[in-house]
PDB file of C-alpha atoms in Angstrom:
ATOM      1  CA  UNK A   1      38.437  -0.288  -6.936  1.00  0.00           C
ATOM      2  CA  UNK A   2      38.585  -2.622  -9.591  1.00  0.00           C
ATOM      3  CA  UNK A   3      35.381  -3.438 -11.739  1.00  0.00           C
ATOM      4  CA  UNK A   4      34.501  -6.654 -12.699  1.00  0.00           C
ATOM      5  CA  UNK A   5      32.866  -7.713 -15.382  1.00  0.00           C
ATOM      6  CA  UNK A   6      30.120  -8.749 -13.329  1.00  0.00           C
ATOM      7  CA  UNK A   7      29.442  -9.425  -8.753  1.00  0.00           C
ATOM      8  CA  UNK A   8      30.942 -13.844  -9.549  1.00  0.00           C
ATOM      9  CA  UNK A   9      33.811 -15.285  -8.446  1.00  0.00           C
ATOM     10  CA  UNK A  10      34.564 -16.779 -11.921  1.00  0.00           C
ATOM     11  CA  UNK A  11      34.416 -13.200 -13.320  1.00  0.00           C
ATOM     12  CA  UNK A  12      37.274 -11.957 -10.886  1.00  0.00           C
ATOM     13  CA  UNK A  13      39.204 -15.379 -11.446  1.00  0.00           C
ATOM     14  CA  UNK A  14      39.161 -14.537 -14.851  1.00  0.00           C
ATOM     15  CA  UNK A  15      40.018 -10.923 -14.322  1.00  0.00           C
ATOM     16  CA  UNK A  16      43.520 -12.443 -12.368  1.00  0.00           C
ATOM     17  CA  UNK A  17      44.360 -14.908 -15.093  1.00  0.00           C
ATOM     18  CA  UNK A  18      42.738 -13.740 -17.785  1.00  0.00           C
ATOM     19  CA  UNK A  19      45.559 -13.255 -20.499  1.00  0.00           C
ATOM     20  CA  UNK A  20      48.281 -15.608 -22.195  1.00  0.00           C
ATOM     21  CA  UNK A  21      50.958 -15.420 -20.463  1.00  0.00           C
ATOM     22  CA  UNK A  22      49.903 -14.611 -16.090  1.00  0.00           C
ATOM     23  CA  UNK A  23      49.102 -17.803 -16.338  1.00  0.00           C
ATOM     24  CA  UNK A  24      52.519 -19.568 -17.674  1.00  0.00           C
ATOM     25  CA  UNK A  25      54.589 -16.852 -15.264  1.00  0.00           C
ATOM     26  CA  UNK A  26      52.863 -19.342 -12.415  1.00  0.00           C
ATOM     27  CA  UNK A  27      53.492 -22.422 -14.082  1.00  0.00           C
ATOM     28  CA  UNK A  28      57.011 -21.539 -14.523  1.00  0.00           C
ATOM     29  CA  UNK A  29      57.291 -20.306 -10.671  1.00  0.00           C
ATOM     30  CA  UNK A  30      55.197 -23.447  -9.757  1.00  0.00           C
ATOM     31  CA  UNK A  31      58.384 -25.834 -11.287  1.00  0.00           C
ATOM     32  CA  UNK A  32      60.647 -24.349  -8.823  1.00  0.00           C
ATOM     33  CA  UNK A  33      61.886 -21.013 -11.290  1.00  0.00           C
ATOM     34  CA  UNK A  34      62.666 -18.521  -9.328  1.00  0.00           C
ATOM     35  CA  UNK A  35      65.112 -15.704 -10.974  1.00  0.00           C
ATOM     36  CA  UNK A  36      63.734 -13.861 -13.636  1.00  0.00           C
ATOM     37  CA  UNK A  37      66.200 -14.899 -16.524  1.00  0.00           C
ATOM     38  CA  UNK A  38      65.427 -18.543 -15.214  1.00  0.00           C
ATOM     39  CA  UNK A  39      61.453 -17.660 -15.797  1.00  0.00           C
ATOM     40  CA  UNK A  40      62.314 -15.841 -19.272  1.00  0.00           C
ATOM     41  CA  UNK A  41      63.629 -18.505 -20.493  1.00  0.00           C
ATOM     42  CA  UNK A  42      60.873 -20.935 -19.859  1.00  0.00           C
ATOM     43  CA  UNK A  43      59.036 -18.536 -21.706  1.00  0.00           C
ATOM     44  CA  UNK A  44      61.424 -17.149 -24.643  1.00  0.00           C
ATOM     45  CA  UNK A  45      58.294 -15.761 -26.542  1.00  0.00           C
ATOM     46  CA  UNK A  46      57.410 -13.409 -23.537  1.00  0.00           C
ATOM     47  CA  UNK A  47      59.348 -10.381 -23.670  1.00  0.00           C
ATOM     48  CA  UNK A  48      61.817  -9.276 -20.923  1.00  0.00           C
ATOM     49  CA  UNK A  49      59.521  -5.847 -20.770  1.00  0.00           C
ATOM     50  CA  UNK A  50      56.067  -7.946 -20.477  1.00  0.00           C
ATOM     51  CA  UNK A  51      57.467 -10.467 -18.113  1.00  0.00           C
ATOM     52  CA  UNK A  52      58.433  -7.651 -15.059  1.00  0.00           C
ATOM     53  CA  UNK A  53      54.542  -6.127 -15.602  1.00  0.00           C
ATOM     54  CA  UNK A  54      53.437  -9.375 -14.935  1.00  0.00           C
ATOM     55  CA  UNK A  55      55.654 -10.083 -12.273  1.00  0.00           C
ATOM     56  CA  UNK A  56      54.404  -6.656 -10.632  1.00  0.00           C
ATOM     57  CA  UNK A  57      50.745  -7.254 -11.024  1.00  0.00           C
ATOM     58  CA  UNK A  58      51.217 -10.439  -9.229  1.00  0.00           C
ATOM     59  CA  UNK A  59      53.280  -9.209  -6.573  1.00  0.00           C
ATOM     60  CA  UNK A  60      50.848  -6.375  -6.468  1.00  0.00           C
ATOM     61  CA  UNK A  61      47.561  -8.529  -6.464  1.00  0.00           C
ATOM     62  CA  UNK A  62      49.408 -10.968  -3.795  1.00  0.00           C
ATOM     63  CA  UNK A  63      50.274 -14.148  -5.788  1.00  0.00           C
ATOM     64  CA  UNK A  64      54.152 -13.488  -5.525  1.00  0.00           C
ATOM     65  CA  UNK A  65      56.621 -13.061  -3.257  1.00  0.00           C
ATOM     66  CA  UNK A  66      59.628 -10.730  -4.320  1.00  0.00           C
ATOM     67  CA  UNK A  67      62.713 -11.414  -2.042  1.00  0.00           C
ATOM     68  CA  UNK A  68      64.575  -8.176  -1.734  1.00  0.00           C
ATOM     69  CA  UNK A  69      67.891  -8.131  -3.472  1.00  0.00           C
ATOM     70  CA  UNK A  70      71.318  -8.565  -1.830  1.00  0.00           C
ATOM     71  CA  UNK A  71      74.486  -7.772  -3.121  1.00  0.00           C
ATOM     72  CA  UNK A  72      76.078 -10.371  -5.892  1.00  0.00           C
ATOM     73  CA  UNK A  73      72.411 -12.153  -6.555  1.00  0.00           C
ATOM     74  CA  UNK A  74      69.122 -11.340  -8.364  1.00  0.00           C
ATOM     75  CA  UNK A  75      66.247 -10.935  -7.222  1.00  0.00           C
ATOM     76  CA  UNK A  76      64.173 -13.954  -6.441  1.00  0.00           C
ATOM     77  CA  UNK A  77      60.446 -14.602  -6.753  1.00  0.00           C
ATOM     78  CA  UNK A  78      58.064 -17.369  -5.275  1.00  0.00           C
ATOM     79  CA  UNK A  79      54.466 -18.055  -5.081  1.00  0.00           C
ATOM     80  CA  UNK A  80      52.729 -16.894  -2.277  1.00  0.00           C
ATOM     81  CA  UNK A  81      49.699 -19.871  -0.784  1.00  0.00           C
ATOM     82  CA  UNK A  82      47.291 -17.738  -3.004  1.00  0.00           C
ATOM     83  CA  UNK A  83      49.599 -18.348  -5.609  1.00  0.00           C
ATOM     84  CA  UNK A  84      50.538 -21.724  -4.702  1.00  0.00           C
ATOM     85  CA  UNK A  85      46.735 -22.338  -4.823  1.00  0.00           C
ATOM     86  CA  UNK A  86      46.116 -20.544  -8.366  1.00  0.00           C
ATOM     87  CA  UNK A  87      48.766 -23.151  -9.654  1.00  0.00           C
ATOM     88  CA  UNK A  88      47.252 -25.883  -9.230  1.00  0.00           C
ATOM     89  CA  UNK A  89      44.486 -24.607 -11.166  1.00  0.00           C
ATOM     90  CA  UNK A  90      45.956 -23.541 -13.794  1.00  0.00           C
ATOM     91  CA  UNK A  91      47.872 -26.992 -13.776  1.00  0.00           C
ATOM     92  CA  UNK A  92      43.910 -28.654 -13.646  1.00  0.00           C
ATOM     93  CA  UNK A  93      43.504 -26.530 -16.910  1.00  0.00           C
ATOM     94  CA  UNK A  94      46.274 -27.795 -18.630  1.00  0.00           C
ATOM     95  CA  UNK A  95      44.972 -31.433 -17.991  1.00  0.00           C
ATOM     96  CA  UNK A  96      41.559 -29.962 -18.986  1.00  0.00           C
ATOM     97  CA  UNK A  97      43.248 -29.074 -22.226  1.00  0.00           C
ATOM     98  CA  UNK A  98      45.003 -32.430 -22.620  1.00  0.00           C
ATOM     99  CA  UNK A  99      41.691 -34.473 -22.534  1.00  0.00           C
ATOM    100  CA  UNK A 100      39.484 -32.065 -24.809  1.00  0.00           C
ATOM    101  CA  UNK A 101      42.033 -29.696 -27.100  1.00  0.00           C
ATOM    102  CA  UNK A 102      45.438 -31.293 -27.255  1.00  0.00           C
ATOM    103  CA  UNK A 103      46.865 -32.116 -30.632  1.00  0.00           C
ATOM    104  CA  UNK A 104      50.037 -32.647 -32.320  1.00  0.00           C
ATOM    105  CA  UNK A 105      52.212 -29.458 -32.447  1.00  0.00           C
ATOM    106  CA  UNK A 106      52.414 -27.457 -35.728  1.00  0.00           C
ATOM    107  CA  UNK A 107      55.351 -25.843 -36.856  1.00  0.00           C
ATOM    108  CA  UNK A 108      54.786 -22.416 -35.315  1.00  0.00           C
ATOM    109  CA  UNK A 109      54.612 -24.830 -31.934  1.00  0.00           C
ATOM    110  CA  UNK A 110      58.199 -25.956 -32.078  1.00  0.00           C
ATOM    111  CA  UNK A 111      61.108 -24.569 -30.822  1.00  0.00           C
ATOM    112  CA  UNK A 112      64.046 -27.055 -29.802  1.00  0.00           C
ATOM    113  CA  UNK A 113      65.850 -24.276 -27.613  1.00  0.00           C
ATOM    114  CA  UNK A 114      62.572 -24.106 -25.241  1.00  0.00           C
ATOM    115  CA  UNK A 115      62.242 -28.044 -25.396  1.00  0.00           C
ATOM    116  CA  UNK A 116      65.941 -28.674 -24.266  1.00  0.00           C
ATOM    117  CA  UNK A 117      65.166 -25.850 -21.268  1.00  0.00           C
ATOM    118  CA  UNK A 118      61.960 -27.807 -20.508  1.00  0.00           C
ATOM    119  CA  UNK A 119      63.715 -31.262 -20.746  1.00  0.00           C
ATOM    120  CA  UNK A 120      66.105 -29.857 -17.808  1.00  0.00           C
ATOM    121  CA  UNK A 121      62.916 -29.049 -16.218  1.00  0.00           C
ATOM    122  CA  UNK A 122      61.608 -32.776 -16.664  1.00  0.00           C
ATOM    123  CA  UNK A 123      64.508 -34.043 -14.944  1.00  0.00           C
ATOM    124  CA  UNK A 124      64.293 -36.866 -12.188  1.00  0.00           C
ATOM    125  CA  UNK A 125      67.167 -36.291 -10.147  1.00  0.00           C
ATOM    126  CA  UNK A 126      67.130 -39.698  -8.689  1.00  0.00           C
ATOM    127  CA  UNK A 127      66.876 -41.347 -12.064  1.00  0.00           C
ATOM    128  CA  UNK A 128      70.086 -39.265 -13.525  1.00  0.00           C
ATOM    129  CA  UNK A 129      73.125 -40.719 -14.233  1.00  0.00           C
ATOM    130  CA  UNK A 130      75.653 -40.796 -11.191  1.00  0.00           C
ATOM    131  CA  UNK A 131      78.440 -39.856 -12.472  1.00  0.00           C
ATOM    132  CA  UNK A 132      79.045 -36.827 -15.431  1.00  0.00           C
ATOM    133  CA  UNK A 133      77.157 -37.213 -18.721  1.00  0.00           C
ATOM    134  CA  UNK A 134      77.323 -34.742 -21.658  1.00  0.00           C
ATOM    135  CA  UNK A 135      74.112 -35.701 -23.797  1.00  0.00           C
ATOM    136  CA  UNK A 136      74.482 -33.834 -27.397  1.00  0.00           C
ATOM    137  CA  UNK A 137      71.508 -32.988 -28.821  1.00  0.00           C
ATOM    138  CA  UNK A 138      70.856 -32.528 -32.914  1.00  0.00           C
ATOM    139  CA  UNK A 139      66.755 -31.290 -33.779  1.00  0.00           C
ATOM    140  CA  UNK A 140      65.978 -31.008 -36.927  1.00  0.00           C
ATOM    141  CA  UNK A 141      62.838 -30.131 -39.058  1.00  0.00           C
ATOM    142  CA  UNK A 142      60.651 -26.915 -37.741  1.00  0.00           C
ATOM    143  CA  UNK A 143      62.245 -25.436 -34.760  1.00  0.00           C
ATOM    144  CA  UNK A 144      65.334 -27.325 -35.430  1.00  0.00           C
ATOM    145  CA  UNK A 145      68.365 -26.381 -32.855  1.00  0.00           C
ATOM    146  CA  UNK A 146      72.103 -28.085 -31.378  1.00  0.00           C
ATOM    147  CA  UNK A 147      72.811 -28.341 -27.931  1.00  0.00           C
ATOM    148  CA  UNK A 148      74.118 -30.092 -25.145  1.00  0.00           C
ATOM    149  CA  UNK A 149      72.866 -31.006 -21.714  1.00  0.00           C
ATOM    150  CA  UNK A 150      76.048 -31.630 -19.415  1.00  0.00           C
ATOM    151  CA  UNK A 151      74.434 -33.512 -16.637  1.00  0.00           C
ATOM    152  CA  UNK A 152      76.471 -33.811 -13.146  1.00  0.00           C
ATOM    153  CA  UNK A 153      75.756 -34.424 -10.008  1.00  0.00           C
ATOM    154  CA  UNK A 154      72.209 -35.401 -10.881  1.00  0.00           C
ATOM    155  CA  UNK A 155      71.430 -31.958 -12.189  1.00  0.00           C
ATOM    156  CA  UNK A 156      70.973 -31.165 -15.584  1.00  0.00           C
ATOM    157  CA  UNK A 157      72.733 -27.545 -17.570  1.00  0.00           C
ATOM    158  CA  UNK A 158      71.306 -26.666 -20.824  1.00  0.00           C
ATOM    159  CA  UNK A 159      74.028 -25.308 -22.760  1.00  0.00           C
ATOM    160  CA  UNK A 160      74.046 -23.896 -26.139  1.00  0.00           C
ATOM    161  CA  UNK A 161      77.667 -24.211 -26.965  1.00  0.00           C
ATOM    162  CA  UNK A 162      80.007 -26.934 -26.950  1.00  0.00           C
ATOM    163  CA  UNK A 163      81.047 -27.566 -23.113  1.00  0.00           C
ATOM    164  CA  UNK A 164      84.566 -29.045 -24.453  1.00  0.00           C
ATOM    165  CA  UNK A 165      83.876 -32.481 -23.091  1.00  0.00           C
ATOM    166  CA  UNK A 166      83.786 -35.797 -24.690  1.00  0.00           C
ATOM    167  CA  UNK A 167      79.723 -36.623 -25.850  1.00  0.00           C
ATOM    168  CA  UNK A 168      78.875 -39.826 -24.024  1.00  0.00           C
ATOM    169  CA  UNK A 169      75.436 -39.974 -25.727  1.00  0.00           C
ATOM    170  CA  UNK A 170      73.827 -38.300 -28.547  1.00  0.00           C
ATOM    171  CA  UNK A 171      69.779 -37.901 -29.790  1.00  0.00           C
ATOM    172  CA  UNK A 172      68.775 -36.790 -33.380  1.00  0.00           C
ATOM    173  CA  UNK A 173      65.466 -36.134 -33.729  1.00  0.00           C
ATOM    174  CA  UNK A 174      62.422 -33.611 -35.131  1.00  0.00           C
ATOM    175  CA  UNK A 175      61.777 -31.101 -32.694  1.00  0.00           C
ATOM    176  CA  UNK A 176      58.409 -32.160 -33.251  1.00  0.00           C
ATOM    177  CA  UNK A 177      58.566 -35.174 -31.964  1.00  0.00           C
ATOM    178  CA  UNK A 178      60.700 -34.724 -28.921  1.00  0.00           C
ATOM    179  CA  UNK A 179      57.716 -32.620 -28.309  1.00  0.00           C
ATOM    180  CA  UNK A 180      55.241 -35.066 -28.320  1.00  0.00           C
ATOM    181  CA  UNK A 181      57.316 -37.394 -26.509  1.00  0.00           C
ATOM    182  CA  UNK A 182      58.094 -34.636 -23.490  1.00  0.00           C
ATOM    183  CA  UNK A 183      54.389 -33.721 -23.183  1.00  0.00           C
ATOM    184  CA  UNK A 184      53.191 -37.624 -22.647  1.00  0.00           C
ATOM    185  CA  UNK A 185      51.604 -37.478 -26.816  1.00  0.00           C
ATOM    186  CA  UNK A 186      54.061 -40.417 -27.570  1.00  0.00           C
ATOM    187  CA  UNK A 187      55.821 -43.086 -25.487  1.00  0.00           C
ATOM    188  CA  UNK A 188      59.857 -42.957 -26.556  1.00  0.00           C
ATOM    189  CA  UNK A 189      59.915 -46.651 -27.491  1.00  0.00           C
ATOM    190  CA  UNK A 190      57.120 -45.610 -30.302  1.00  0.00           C
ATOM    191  CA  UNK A 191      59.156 -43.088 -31.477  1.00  0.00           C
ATOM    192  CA  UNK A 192      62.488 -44.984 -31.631  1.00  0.00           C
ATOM    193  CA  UNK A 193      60.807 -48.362 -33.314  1.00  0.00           C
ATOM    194  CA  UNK A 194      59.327 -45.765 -35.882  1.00  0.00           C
ATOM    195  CA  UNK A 195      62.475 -44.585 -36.607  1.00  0.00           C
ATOM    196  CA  UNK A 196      61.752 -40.958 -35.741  1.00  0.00           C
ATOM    197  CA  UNK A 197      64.479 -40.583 -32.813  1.00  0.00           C
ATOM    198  CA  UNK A 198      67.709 -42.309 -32.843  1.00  0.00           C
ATOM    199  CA  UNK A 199      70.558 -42.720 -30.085  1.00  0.00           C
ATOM    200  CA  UNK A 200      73.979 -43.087 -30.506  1.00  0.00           C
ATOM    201  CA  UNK A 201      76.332 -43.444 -27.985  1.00  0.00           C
ATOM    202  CA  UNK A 202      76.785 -46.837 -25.404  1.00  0.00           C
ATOM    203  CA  UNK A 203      73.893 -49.764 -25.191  1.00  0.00           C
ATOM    204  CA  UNK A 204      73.790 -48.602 -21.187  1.00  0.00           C
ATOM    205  CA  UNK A 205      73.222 -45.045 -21.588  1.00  0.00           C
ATOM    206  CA  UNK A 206      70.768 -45.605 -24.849  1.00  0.00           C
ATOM    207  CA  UNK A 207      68.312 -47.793 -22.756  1.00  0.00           C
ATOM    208  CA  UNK A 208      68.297 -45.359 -19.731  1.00  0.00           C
ATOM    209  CA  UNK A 209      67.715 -42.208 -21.163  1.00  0.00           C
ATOM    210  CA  UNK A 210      64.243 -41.984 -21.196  1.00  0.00           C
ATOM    211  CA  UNK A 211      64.180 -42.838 -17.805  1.00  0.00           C
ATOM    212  CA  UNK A 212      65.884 -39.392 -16.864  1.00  0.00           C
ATOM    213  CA  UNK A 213      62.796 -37.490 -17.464  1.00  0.00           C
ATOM    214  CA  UNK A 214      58.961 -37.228 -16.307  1.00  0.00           C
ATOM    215  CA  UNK A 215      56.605 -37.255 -19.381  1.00  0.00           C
ATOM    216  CA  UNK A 216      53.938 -37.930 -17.202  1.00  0.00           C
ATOM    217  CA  UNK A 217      52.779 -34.227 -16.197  1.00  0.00           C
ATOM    218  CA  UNK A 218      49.522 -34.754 -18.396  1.00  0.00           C
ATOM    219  CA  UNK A 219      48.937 -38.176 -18.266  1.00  0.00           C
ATOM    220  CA  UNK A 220      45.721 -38.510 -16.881  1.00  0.00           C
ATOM    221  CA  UNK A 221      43.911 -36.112 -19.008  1.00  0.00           C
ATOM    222  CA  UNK A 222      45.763 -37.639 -22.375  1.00  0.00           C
ATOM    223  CA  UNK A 223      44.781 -40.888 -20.996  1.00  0.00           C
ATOM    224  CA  UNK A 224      40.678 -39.644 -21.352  1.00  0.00           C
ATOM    225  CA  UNK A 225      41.446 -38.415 -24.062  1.00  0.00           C
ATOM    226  CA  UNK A 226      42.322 -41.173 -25.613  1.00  0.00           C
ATOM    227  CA  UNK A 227      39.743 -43.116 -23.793  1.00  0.00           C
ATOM    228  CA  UNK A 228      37.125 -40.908 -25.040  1.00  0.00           C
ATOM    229  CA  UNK A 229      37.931 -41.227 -28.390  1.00  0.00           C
ATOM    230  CA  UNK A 230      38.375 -44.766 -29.029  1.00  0.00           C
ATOM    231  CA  UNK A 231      34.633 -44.991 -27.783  1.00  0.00           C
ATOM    232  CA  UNK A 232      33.794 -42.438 -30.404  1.00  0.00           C
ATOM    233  CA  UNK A 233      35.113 -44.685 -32.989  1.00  0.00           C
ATOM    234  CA  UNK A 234      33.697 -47.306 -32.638  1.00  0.00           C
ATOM    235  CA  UNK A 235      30.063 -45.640 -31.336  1.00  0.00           C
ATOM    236  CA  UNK A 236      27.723 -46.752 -33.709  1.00  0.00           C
TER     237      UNK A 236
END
């Protein structure tokens, strides 16, 4: 039997999720991931060895579900309702975060491979353009990285090398501030009118790009944030 590090509820929570990355495995699961290269590379830090412990200790503890594997496909994994339920608050901590400890990212925060993977994840399908769009991507500065996302049928592929198609749009930008921009820190039209992302490609597809993706994840706790501090600066 497991010993905690003291008879609370909080200690055992902490016992569950207590490490970097048990909690981003549910995030990633929570977001509709469900094969394990799909949840490695939501979290390309993680290693391929680390990531199947953790999957195991949350099948084992009752979090995840493994589906058994059939011939021709992987393995897939899902949350189980005491996963589903640990989700949300790890999603409440993230918002937690956003209000009291969120900053700009630094250097060692950027990687424009993981934000193009993330900005597939951001998708609205319903917002997407209707018929096939090959968006080229050029990030520059810390994390810097090329890529393409070849959008069809109002789903989004990340690709890494040229598709072969004709680019209908194309974004150059610092990693870092795609970042911001993804995460809710800065609205696009800031980051355009200050010159720090530019789009090239037709006046249709230029104005309806941002409109693709959700930035709004962590808006409520940026928005106290925010809040919070304006009082502080002008508090007496």
């Amino acid at each position: 039997m497991a010993r905690h590090a003291e008879y609370c509820p909080i200690a055992v929570g902490v016992e569950v999720v207590g490490d970097r990355w048990t909690p981003l495995v549910l995030r990633e699961l929570s977001i509709g991931a469900s094969g394990f290269n799909e949840i490695h590379r939501g979290l390309p830090r993680l290693s391929r060895t680390l990531l199947a412990q953790r999957l195991r200790t949350l099948e084992r503890r009752g979090l995840v579900h493994r589906a058994a594997a059939v011939p021709g496909r992987q393995v897939r994994y899902s949350l189980t309702p005491a996963g589903t339920a640990l989700a949300s608050v790890v999603w409440a901590l993230g918002q937690w975060a956003a209000e009291w400890m969120f900053a700009d990212p630094s250097d060692e925060d950027c990687d424009g491979l993981a934000l193009m993977w993330r900005m597939h994840q951001c998708a609205v399908g319903s917002s997407l353009p209707d018929r096939r769009t090959i968006v080229h991507l050029v990030l520059s500065g810390a994390g810097a990285a090329e890529g393409w996302l070849d959008i069809d049928e109002r789903t989004v592929t990340v690709c890494r090398e040229d598709p072969g198609r004709d680019v209908d749009l194309t974004l150059e930008a610092e990693t870092a501030h795609m970042h911001r921009w993804l995460v809710g820190v800065a609205s696009f039209r800031e980051l355009t009118v200050d010159g720090h992302v530019r789009l090239h490609g037709p006046a249709r597809l230029v104005r309806a790009f941002p409109e693709w993706f959700s930035t709004t994840a962590f808006a409520e706790g940026l928005r106290r944030g925010r809040l919070r501090r304006d009082q502080e600066a002008v508090s007496p």
